[in-house]
Amino acid sequence: MPSKAYLVINPERRQLCWFHLGRNFQSKIEPGGDDAIFGRRMRAFERRLWRAQHLLESGSIDRVSYDRRMKMLRGEVLRALEGYAAAAADPTVGVGAMCHNLLAREPALWKFVDHPGVAPTNNRAERDVRRPVIWRRSSFGSDSPRGSRFVERVLRHRDLPQASPRPLPIPRRLPRLRLGSSSAAAPRLLPDSS
């Protein structure tokens, strides 16, 4: 079940995960029937997206060619979603609901095209939350706000240095160094070994 936070985040400010979309499209193929036609078509679009993405990352195509391919693909996906949404007997279930949902969040499908630093997946985010989720499941959560804060601090302290190294804090007891033209010798940070 998707997070309810995603329902309030402006689609212009986020990227939907194409790996998750691929699994959703595959779930329409497996039962067969009319939904399978939709699923196969959307998986074909997804394969074209990944092909272009890998060609760009390997340097086989330049950014201009990539942008042109993505613009064409975006138009085809939009027309397909609009067509399936219009043809759906009930827009609140099945393919109709999926199409209406994706159309409402259409800008979030393509954020990675306009912003090269954005990935088409959320694999990094899922890796970042994997350890806390496993901890929560294996420890049965916490019973108090204090316990929740403890777990949060332990995990943050352990994981943050890997994700974004920061300089270690300098103890307050060390003498402050002053920059300038002072002729005074700099204070010693280590005690004399004599």
C-alpha atoms as an extended CHARMM CRD file, in Angstrom:
* protein
*
       194  EXT
         1         1  MET       CA              0.0000000000        0.0000000000        0.0000000000  PROA      1               0.0000000000
         2         2  PRO       CA              1.5070000000        3.3780000000       -0.9650000000  PROA      2               0.0000000000
         3         3  SER       CA              2.3630000000        5.9070000000        1.6660000000  PROA      3               0.0000000000
         4         4  LYS       CA             -0.3510000000        8.5020000000        2.2680000000  PROA      4               0.0000000000
         5         5  ALA       CA              2.3750000000       11.1530000000        2.2310000000  PROA      5               0.0000000000
         6         6  TYR       CA              2.6470000000       10.6310000000       -1.5160000000  PROA      6               0.0000000000
         7         7  LEU       CA             -0.9630000000       11.7290000000       -1.9140000000  PROA      7               0.0000000000
         8         8  VAL       CA             -0.1730000000       15.2370000000       -0.6850000000  PROA      8               0.0000000000
         9         9  ILE       CA              3.2280000000       15.7400000000       -2.3230000000  PROA      9               0.0000000000
        10        10  ASN       CA              2.9500000000       17.7910000000       -5.4770000000  PROA      10              0.0000000000
        11        11  PRO       CA              3.6770000000       15.4960000000       -8.4810000000  PROA      11              0.0000000000
        12        12  GLU       CA              5.8820000000       18.2590000000       -9.8690000000  PROA      12              0.0000000000
        13        13  ARG       CA              8.2580000000       17.6950000000       -6.9300000000  PROA      13              0.0000000000
        14        14  ARG       CA              8.7030000000       13.9140000000       -6.9940000000  PROA      14              0.0000000000
        15        15  GLN       CA              9.6030000000       10.9860000000       -9.2250000000  PROA      15              0.0000000000
        16        16  LEU       CA              7.5290000000        7.8220000000       -9.4430000000  PROA      16              0.0000000000
        17        17  CYS       CA              9.5970000000        4.6370000000       -9.4040000000  PROA      17              0.0000000000
        18        18  TRP       CA              9.6020000000        2.9390000000      -12.7990000000  PROA      18              0.0000000000
        19        19  PHE       CA             10.5970000000       -0.4180000000      -11.2700000000  PROA      19              0.0000000000
        20        20  HSD       CA              7.4560000000       -0.3520000000       -9.1360000000  PROA      20              0.0000000000
        21        21  LEU       CA              5.3860000000        0.7090000000      -12.1340000000  PROA      21              0.0000000000
        22        22  GLY       CA              6.8180000000       -2.2210000000      -14.0770000000  PROA      22              0.0000000000
        23        23  ARG       CA              5.6780000000       -4.6050000000      -11.3480000000  PROA      23              0.0000000000
        24        24  ASN       CA              2.2310000000       -3.0140000000      -11.4180000000  PROA      24              0.0000000000
        25        25  PHE       CA              2.0560000000       -3.3950000000      -15.1940000000  PROA      25              0.0000000000
        26        26  GLN       CA              3.1850000000       -7.0200000000      -14.8880000000  PROA      26              0.0000000000
        27        27  SER       CA              0.4060000000       -7.6520000000      -12.3710000000  PROA      27              0.0000000000
        28        28  LYS       CA             -2.0840000000       -6.7080000000      -15.0930000000  PROA      28              0.0000000000
        29        29  ILE       CA             -0.5220000000       -9.1720000000      -17.5710000000  PROA      29              0.0000000000
        30        30  GLU       CA             -0.4830000000      -12.2930000000      -15.4080000000  PROA      30              0.0000000000
        31        31  PRO       CA             -4.2580000000      -12.8310000000      -14.9630000000  PROA      31              0.0000000000
        32        32  GLY       CA             -4.7860000000      -12.4430000000      -18.7210000000  PROA      32              0.0000000000
        33        33  GLY       CA             -7.8640000000      -10.9060000000      -20.3350000000  PROA      33              0.0000000000
        34        34  ASP       CA             -8.2700000000       -7.3110000000      -21.4420000000  PROA      34              0.0000000000
        35        35  ASP       CA             -6.0370000000       -5.9850000000      -18.6480000000  PROA      35              0.0000000000
        36        36  ALA       CA             -3.1500000000       -8.0360000000      -20.0730000000  PROA      36              0.0000000000
        37        37  ILE       CA             -3.2250000000       -6.0030000000      -23.3050000000  PROA      37              0.0000000000
        38        38  PHE       CA             -2.7810000000       -2.8240000000      -21.2650000000  PROA      38              0.0000000000
        39        39  GLY       CA             -0.0190000000       -4.4190000000      -19.1730000000  PROA      39              0.0000000000
        40        40  ARG       CA              1.9390000000       -5.6180000000      -22.2150000000  PROA      40              0.0000000000
        41        41  ARG       CA              1.7000000000       -2.2270000000      -23.8890000000  PROA      41              0.0000000000
        42        42  MET       CA              2.8880000000       -0.4020000000      -20.7850000000  PROA      42              0.0000000000
        43        43  ARG       CA              5.7430000000       -2.9050000000      -20.2900000000  PROA      43              0.0000000000
        44        44  ALA       CA              6.8200000000       -2.2210000000      -23.8830000000  PROA      44              0.0000000000
        45        45  PHE       CA              6.9560000000        1.5040000000      -23.0810000000  PROA      45              0.0000000000
        46        46  GLU       CA              8.9380000000        0.7070000000      -19.9440000000  PROA      46              0.0000000000
        47        47  ARG       CA             11.4700000000       -1.3770000000      -21.9180000000  PROA      47              0.0000000000
        48        48  ARG       CA             11.9730000000        1.5190000000      -24.3350000000  PROA      48              0.0000000000
        49        49  LEU       CA             12.5440000000        3.8550000000      -21.3890000000  PROA      49              0.0000000000
        50        50  TRP       CA             15.2050000000        1.5650000000      -19.8840000000  PROA      50              0.0000000000
        51        51  ARG       CA             16.8840000000        1.0490000000      -23.2590000000  PROA      51              0.0000000000
        52        52  ALA       CA             17.2360000000        4.8170000000      -23.7220000000  PROA      52              0.0000000000
        53        53  GLN       CA             18.3650000000        5.2640000000      -20.1100000000  PROA      53              0.0000000000
        54        54  HSD       CA             21.0980000000        2.6370000000      -20.4700000000  PROA      54              0.0000000000
        55        55  LEU       CA             22.2470000000        4.0710000000      -23.8120000000  PROA      55              0.0000000000
        56        56  LEU       CA             22.5830000000        7.5060000000      -22.2020000000  PROA      56              0.0000000000
        57        57  GLU       CA             24.4410000000        6.1480000000      -19.1750000000  PROA      57              0.0000000000
        58        58  SER       CA             26.8640000000        4.1650000000      -21.3590000000  PROA      58              0.0000000000
        59        59  GLY       CA             27.5450000000        7.1920000000      -23.5600000000  PROA      59              0.0000000000
        60        60  SER       CA             26.1050000000        5.5240000000      -26.6750000000  PROA      60              0.0000000000
        61        61  ILE       CA             23.7020000000        8.4470000000      -27.2280000000  PROA      61              0.0000000000
        62        62  ASP       CA             24.0120000000       12.0970000000      -26.3030000000  PROA      62              0.0000000000
        63        63  ARG       CA             21.6260000000       14.0810000000      -24.1370000000  PROA      63              0.0000000000
        64        64  VAL       CA             19.8510000000       15.6660000000      -27.1230000000  PROA      64              0.0000000000
        65        65  SER       CA             19.0050000000       12.2480000000      -28.6120000000  PROA      65              0.0000000000
        66        66  TYR       CA             17.9250000000       10.9890000000      -25.2040000000  PROA      66              0.0000000000
        67        67  ASP       CA             15.6520000000       13.9960000000      -24.6310000000  PROA      67              0.0000000000
        68        68  ARG       CA             14.1070000000       13.5270000000      -28.0780000000  PROA      68              0.0000000000
        69        69  ARG       CA             13.4130000000        9.8290000000      -27.3760000000  PROA      69              0.0000000000
        70        70  MET       CA             11.9260000000       10.6140000000      -23.9660000000  PROA      70              0.0000000000
        71        71  LYS       CA              9.7120000000       13.3700000000      -25.3730000000  PROA      71              0.0000000000
        72        72  MET       CA              8.3280000000       10.9700000000      -27.9840000000  PROA      72              0.0000000000
        73        73  LEU       CA              7.8800000000        8.2000000000      -25.4040000000  PROA      73              0.0000000000
        74        74  ARG       CA              6.1730000000       10.5660000000      -22.9690000000  PROA      74              0.0000000000
        75        75  GLY       CA              3.6360000000       11.5610000000      -25.6100000000  PROA      75              0.0000000000
        76        76  GLU       CA              2.9180000000        7.9200000000      -26.4790000000  PROA      76              0.0000000000
        77        77  VAL       CA              2.4920000000        6.9450000000      -22.8210000000  PROA      77              0.0000000000
        78        78  LEU       CA              0.2050000000        9.9280000000      -22.2040000000  PROA      78              0.0000000000
        79        79  ARG       CA             -2.0010000000        9.0740000000      -25.2000000000  PROA      79              0.0000000000
        80        80  ALA       CA             -2.1670000000        5.4110000000      -24.1410000000  PROA      80              0.0000000000
        81        81  LEU       CA             -3.1260000000        6.2820000000      -20.5620000000  PROA      81              0.0000000000
        82        82  GLU       CA             -5.7790000000        8.7400000000      -21.7470000000  PROA      82              0.0000000000
        83        83  GLY       CA             -7.1870000000        6.1380000000      -24.1470000000  PROA      83              0.0000000000
        84        84  TYR       CA             -7.3870000000        3.3840000000      -21.5460000000  PROA      84              0.0000000000
        85        85  ALA       CA             -8.8240000000        5.7800000000      -18.9530000000  PROA      85              0.0000000000
        86        86  ALA       CA            -11.5540000000        6.9000000000      -21.3750000000  PROA      86              0.0000000000
        87        87  ALA       CA            -12.3910000000        3.3150000000      -22.3470000000  PROA      87              0.0000000000
        88        88  ALA       CA            -12.5720000000        1.9940000000      -18.7820000000  PROA      88              0.0000000000
        89        89  ALA       CA            -16.0440000000        0.8910000000      -17.7570000000  PROA      89              0.0000000000
        90        90  ASP       CA            -15.3280000000        1.7920000000      -14.1230000000  PROA      90              0.0000000000
        91        91  PRO       CA            -12.6180000000        4.4120000000      -13.4960000000  PROA      91              0.0000000000
        92        92  THR       CA            -12.3400000000        3.4180000000       -9.8320000000  PROA      92              0.0000000000
        93        93  VAL       CA            -11.0570000000       -0.1520000000      -10.2820000000  PROA      93              0.0000000000
        94        94  GLY       CA             -8.4610000000       -2.0470000000      -12.2820000000  PROA      94              0.0000000000
        95        95  VAL       CA             -6.8480000000       -0.5000000000      -15.3400000000  PROA      95              0.0000000000
        96        96  GLY       CA             -9.1750000000        2.5020000000      -15.2300000000  PROA      96              0.0000000000
        97        97  ALA       CA             -8.0990000000        3.3920000000      -11.7080000000  PROA      97              0.0000000000
        98        98  MET       CA             -4.4200000000        2.8680000000      -12.5430000000  PROA      98              0.0000000000
        99        99  CYS       CA             -4.6740000000        5.1100000000      -15.6090000000  PROA      99              0.0000000000
       100       100  HSD       CA             -6.5040000000        7.8780000000      -13.7470000000  PROA      100             0.0000000000
       101       101  ASN       CA             -3.9460000000        7.6800000000      -10.9370000000  PROA      101             0.0000000000
       102       102  LEU       CA             -0.9910000000        7.8740000000      -13.3500000000  PROA      102             0.0000000000
       103       103  LEU       CA             -2.5740000000       10.7050000000      -15.3300000000  PROA      103             0.0000000000
       104       104  ALA       CA             -3.0420000000       12.6970000000      -12.1050000000  PROA      104             0.0000000000
       105       105  ARG       CA              0.6550000000       12.1980000000      -11.3570000000  PROA      105             0.0000000000
       106       106  GLU       CA              1.9400000000       12.3320000000      -14.9370000000  PROA      106             0.0000000000
       107       107  PRO       CA              4.6730000000       14.9420000000      -14.2610000000  PROA      107             0.0000000000
       108       108  ALA       CA              6.0930000000       12.6050000000      -11.6020000000  PROA      108             0.0000000000
       109       109  LEU       CA              6.6160000000        9.9110000000      -14.2370000000  PROA      109             0.0000000000
       110       110  TRP       CA              9.1810000000       12.0420000000      -16.0750000000  PROA      110             0.0000000000
       111       111  LYS       CA             10.9600000000       14.1320000000      -13.4320000000  PROA      111             0.0000000000
       112       112  PHE       CA             14.2160000000       12.2590000000      -14.1440000000  PROA      112             0.0000000000
       113       113  VAL       CA             14.2140000000       13.4730000000      -17.7600000000  PROA      113             0.0000000000
       114       114  ASP       CA             14.1610000000       17.1730000000      -16.8900000000  PROA      114             0.0000000000
       115       115  HSD       CA             16.4740000000       16.8180000000      -13.8680000000  PROA      115             0.0000000000
       116       116  PRO       CA             19.4920000000       14.6200000000      -14.7060000000  PROA      116             0.0000000000
       117       117  GLY       CA             20.3870000000       14.0690000000      -11.0310000000  PROA      117             0.0000000000
       118       118  VAL       CA             17.0420000000       12.3780000000      -10.3450000000  PROA      118             0.0000000000
       119       119  ALA       CA             16.9170000000        8.6060000000      -10.8180000000  PROA      119             0.0000000000
       120       120  PRO       CA             13.9580000000        6.8960000000      -12.5270000000  PROA      120             0.0000000000
       121       121  THR       CA             13.7380000000        4.5600000000       -9.5270000000  PROA      121             0.0000000000
       122       122  ASN       CA             13.6900000000        4.9220000000       -5.7690000000  PROA      122             0.0000000000
       123       123  ASN       CA             16.2080000000        2.1250000000       -5.1720000000  PROA      123             0.0000000000
       124       124  ARG       CA             18.5330000000        4.4030000000       -3.1800000000  PROA      124             0.0000000000
       125       125  ALA       CA             15.7070000000        5.5120000000       -0.8750000000  PROA      125             0.0000000000
       126       126  GLU       CA             14.6150000000        1.9270000000       -0.3270000000  PROA      126             0.0000000000
       127       127  ARG       CA             18.1670000000        0.8510000000        0.5050000000  PROA      127             0.0000000000
       128       128  ASP       CA             18.4000000000        3.7210000000        2.9920000000  PROA      128             0.0000000000
       129       129  VAL       CA             15.2890000000        2.6400000000        4.8970000000  PROA      129             0.0000000000
       130       130  ARG       CA             15.8340000000       -1.1180000000        4.6660000000  PROA      130             0.0000000000
       131       131  ARG       CA             17.8940000000       -1.4990000000        7.8660000000  PROA      131             0.0000000000
       132       132  PRO       CA             15.5010000000        0.5150000000       10.0740000000  PROA      132             0.0000000000
       133       133  VAL       CA             12.5370000000       -1.4400000000        8.7150000000  PROA      133             0.0000000000
       134       134  ILE       CA             14.2400000000       -4.7510000000        9.4510000000  PROA      134             0.0000000000
       135       135  TRP       CA             15.1680000000       -3.5290000000       12.9430000000  PROA      135             0.0000000000
       136       136  ARG       CA             11.5650000000       -2.4580000000       13.6040000000  PROA      136             0.0000000000
       137       137  ARG       CA             10.1820000000       -5.8030000000       12.4510000000  PROA      137             0.0000000000
       138       138  SER       CA             12.6680000000       -7.9350000000       14.3680000000  PROA      138             0.0000000000
       139       139  SER       CA             12.4300000000       -5.9120000000       17.6030000000  PROA      139             0.0000000000
       140       140  PHE       CA              8.6360000000       -5.5050000000       17.5140000000  PROA      140             0.0000000000
       141       141  GLY       CA              8.9470000000       -1.7080000000       17.4720000000  PROA      141             0.0000000000
       142       142  SER       CA              9.1610000000        0.4180000000       20.5930000000  PROA      142             0.0000000000
       143       143  ASP       CA              6.7080000000        1.0000000000       23.4200000000  PROA      143             0.0000000000
       144       144  SER       CA              7.3560000000        4.6680000000       24.0960000000  PROA      144             0.0000000000
       145       145  PRO       CA              8.3230000000        7.9150000000       22.4150000000  PROA      145             0.0000000000
       146       146  ARG       CA             11.6150000000        7.7450000000       24.3110000000  PROA      146             0.0000000000
       147       147  GLY       CA             12.3380000000        4.3130000000       22.8450000000  PROA      147             0.0000000000
       148       148  SER       CA             11.4690000000        5.5560000000       19.3590000000  PROA      148             0.0000000000
       149       149  ARG       CA             13.8690000000        8.4840000000       19.7530000000  PROA      149             0.0000000000
       150       150  PHE       CA             16.6030000000        6.1050000000       20.9510000000  PROA      150             0.0000000000
       151       151  VAL       CA             16.2310000000        3.8780000000       17.8860000000  PROA      151             0.0000000000
       152       152  GLU       CA             16.1130000000        6.9160000000       15.6120000000  PROA      152             0.0000000000
       153       153  ARG       CA             19.3300000000        8.3380000000       17.0950000000  PROA      153             0.0000000000
       154       154  VAL       CA             21.2150000000        5.0340000000       17.0400000000  PROA      154             0.0000000000
       155       155  LEU       CA             20.3160000000        4.3790000000       13.4230000000  PROA      155             0.0000000000
       156       156  ARG       CA             21.0200000000        7.9530000000       12.3550000000  PROA      156             0.0000000000
       157       157  HSD       CA             24.3740000000        8.0020000000       14.1550000000  PROA      157             0.0000000000
       158       158  ARG       CA             25.3870000000        4.6860000000       12.6170000000  PROA      158             0.0000000000
       159       159  ASP       CA             24.1670000000        5.3410000000        9.0660000000  PROA      159             0.0000000000
       160       160  LEU       CA             24.8090000000        9.0520000000        8.5200000000  PROA      160             0.0000000000
       161       161  PRO       CA             28.6140000000        8.9490000000        8.3590000000  PROA      161             0.0000000000
       162       162  GLN       CA             28.3600000000        6.5450000000        5.4140000000  PROA      162             0.0000000000
       163       163  ALA       CA             25.7710000000        8.5890000000        3.5420000000  PROA      163             0.0000000000
       164       164  SER       CA             27.1860000000       12.0760000000        4.1370000000  PROA      164             0.0000000000
       165       165  PRO       CA             30.5290000000       12.2540000000        5.9310000000  PROA      165             0.0000000000
       166       166  ARG       CA             30.8200000000       15.2000000000        8.2680000000  PROA      166             0.0000000000
       167       167  PRO       CA             33.8570000000       16.4440000000       10.1640000000  PROA      167             0.0000000000
       168       168  LEU       CA             34.0800000000       15.2820000000       13.7400000000  PROA      168             0.0000000000
       169       169  PRO       CA             33.1140000000       17.9470000000       16.2950000000  PROA      169             0.0000000000
       170       170  ILE       CA             36.0360000000       19.6140000000       18.0620000000  PROA      170             0.0000000000
       171       171  PRO       CA             35.8440000000       19.3470000000       21.8590000000  PROA      171             0.0000000000
       172       172  ARG       CA             35.1660000000       22.6490000000       23.6210000000  PROA      172             0.0000000000
       173       173  ARG       CA             38.2270000000       22.2700000000       25.8180000000  PROA      173             0.0000000000
       174       174  LEU       CA             40.6490000000       22.7510000000       22.9390000000  PROA      174             0.0000000000
       175       175  PRO       CA             42.0530000000       26.2840000000       22.6990000000  PROA      175             0.0000000000
       176       176  ARG       CA             40.6180000000       28.3680000000       19.8730000000  PROA      176             0.0000000000
       177       177  LEU       CA             42.9390000000       29.2290000000       17.0360000000  PROA      177             0.0000000000
       178       178  ARG       CA             42.9070000000       32.8190000000       15.8920000000  PROA      178             0.0000000000
       179       179  LEU       CA             43.7560000000       33.7660000000       12.3870000000  PROA      179             0.0000000000
       180       180  GLY       CA             45.6170000000       36.9590000000       11.8290000000  PROA      180             0.0000000000
       181       181  SER       CA             49.0160000000       38.5280000000       11.9520000000  PROA      181             0.0000000000
       182       182  SER       CA             49.6360000000       37.6710000000       15.5910000000  PROA      182             0.0000000000
       183       183  SER       CA             53.2370000000       36.7390000000       16.2500000000  PROA      183             0.0000000000
       184       184  ALA       CA             52.1980000000       34.4760000000       19.0900000000  PROA      184             0.0000000000
       185       185  ALA       CA             52.8710000000       30.8080000000       18.5630000000  PROA      185             0.0000000000
       186       186  ALA       CA             49.8790000000       28.6380000000       17.8750000000  PROA      186             0.0000000000
       187       187  PRO       CA             48.6730000000       26.7590000000       20.9520000000  PROA      187             0.0000000000
       188       188  ARG       CA             49.7230000000       23.1200000000       21.1810000000  PROA      188             0.0000000000
       189       189  LEU       CA             46.9490000000       20.6320000000       20.6600000000  PROA      189             0.0000000000
       190       190  LEU       CA             48.9190000000       17.6600000000       22.0040000000  PROA      190             0.0000000000
       191       191  PRO       CA             50.6320000000       17.5390000000       25.3910000000  PROA      191             0.0000000000
       192       192  ASP       CA             54.4010000000       17.5390000000       25.5640000000  PROA      192             0.0000000000
       193       193  SER       CA             55.8890000000       14.0620000000       25.5030000000  PROA      193             0.0000000000
       194       194  SER       CA             58.6140000000       15.0050000000       27.9960000000  PROA      194             0.0000000000
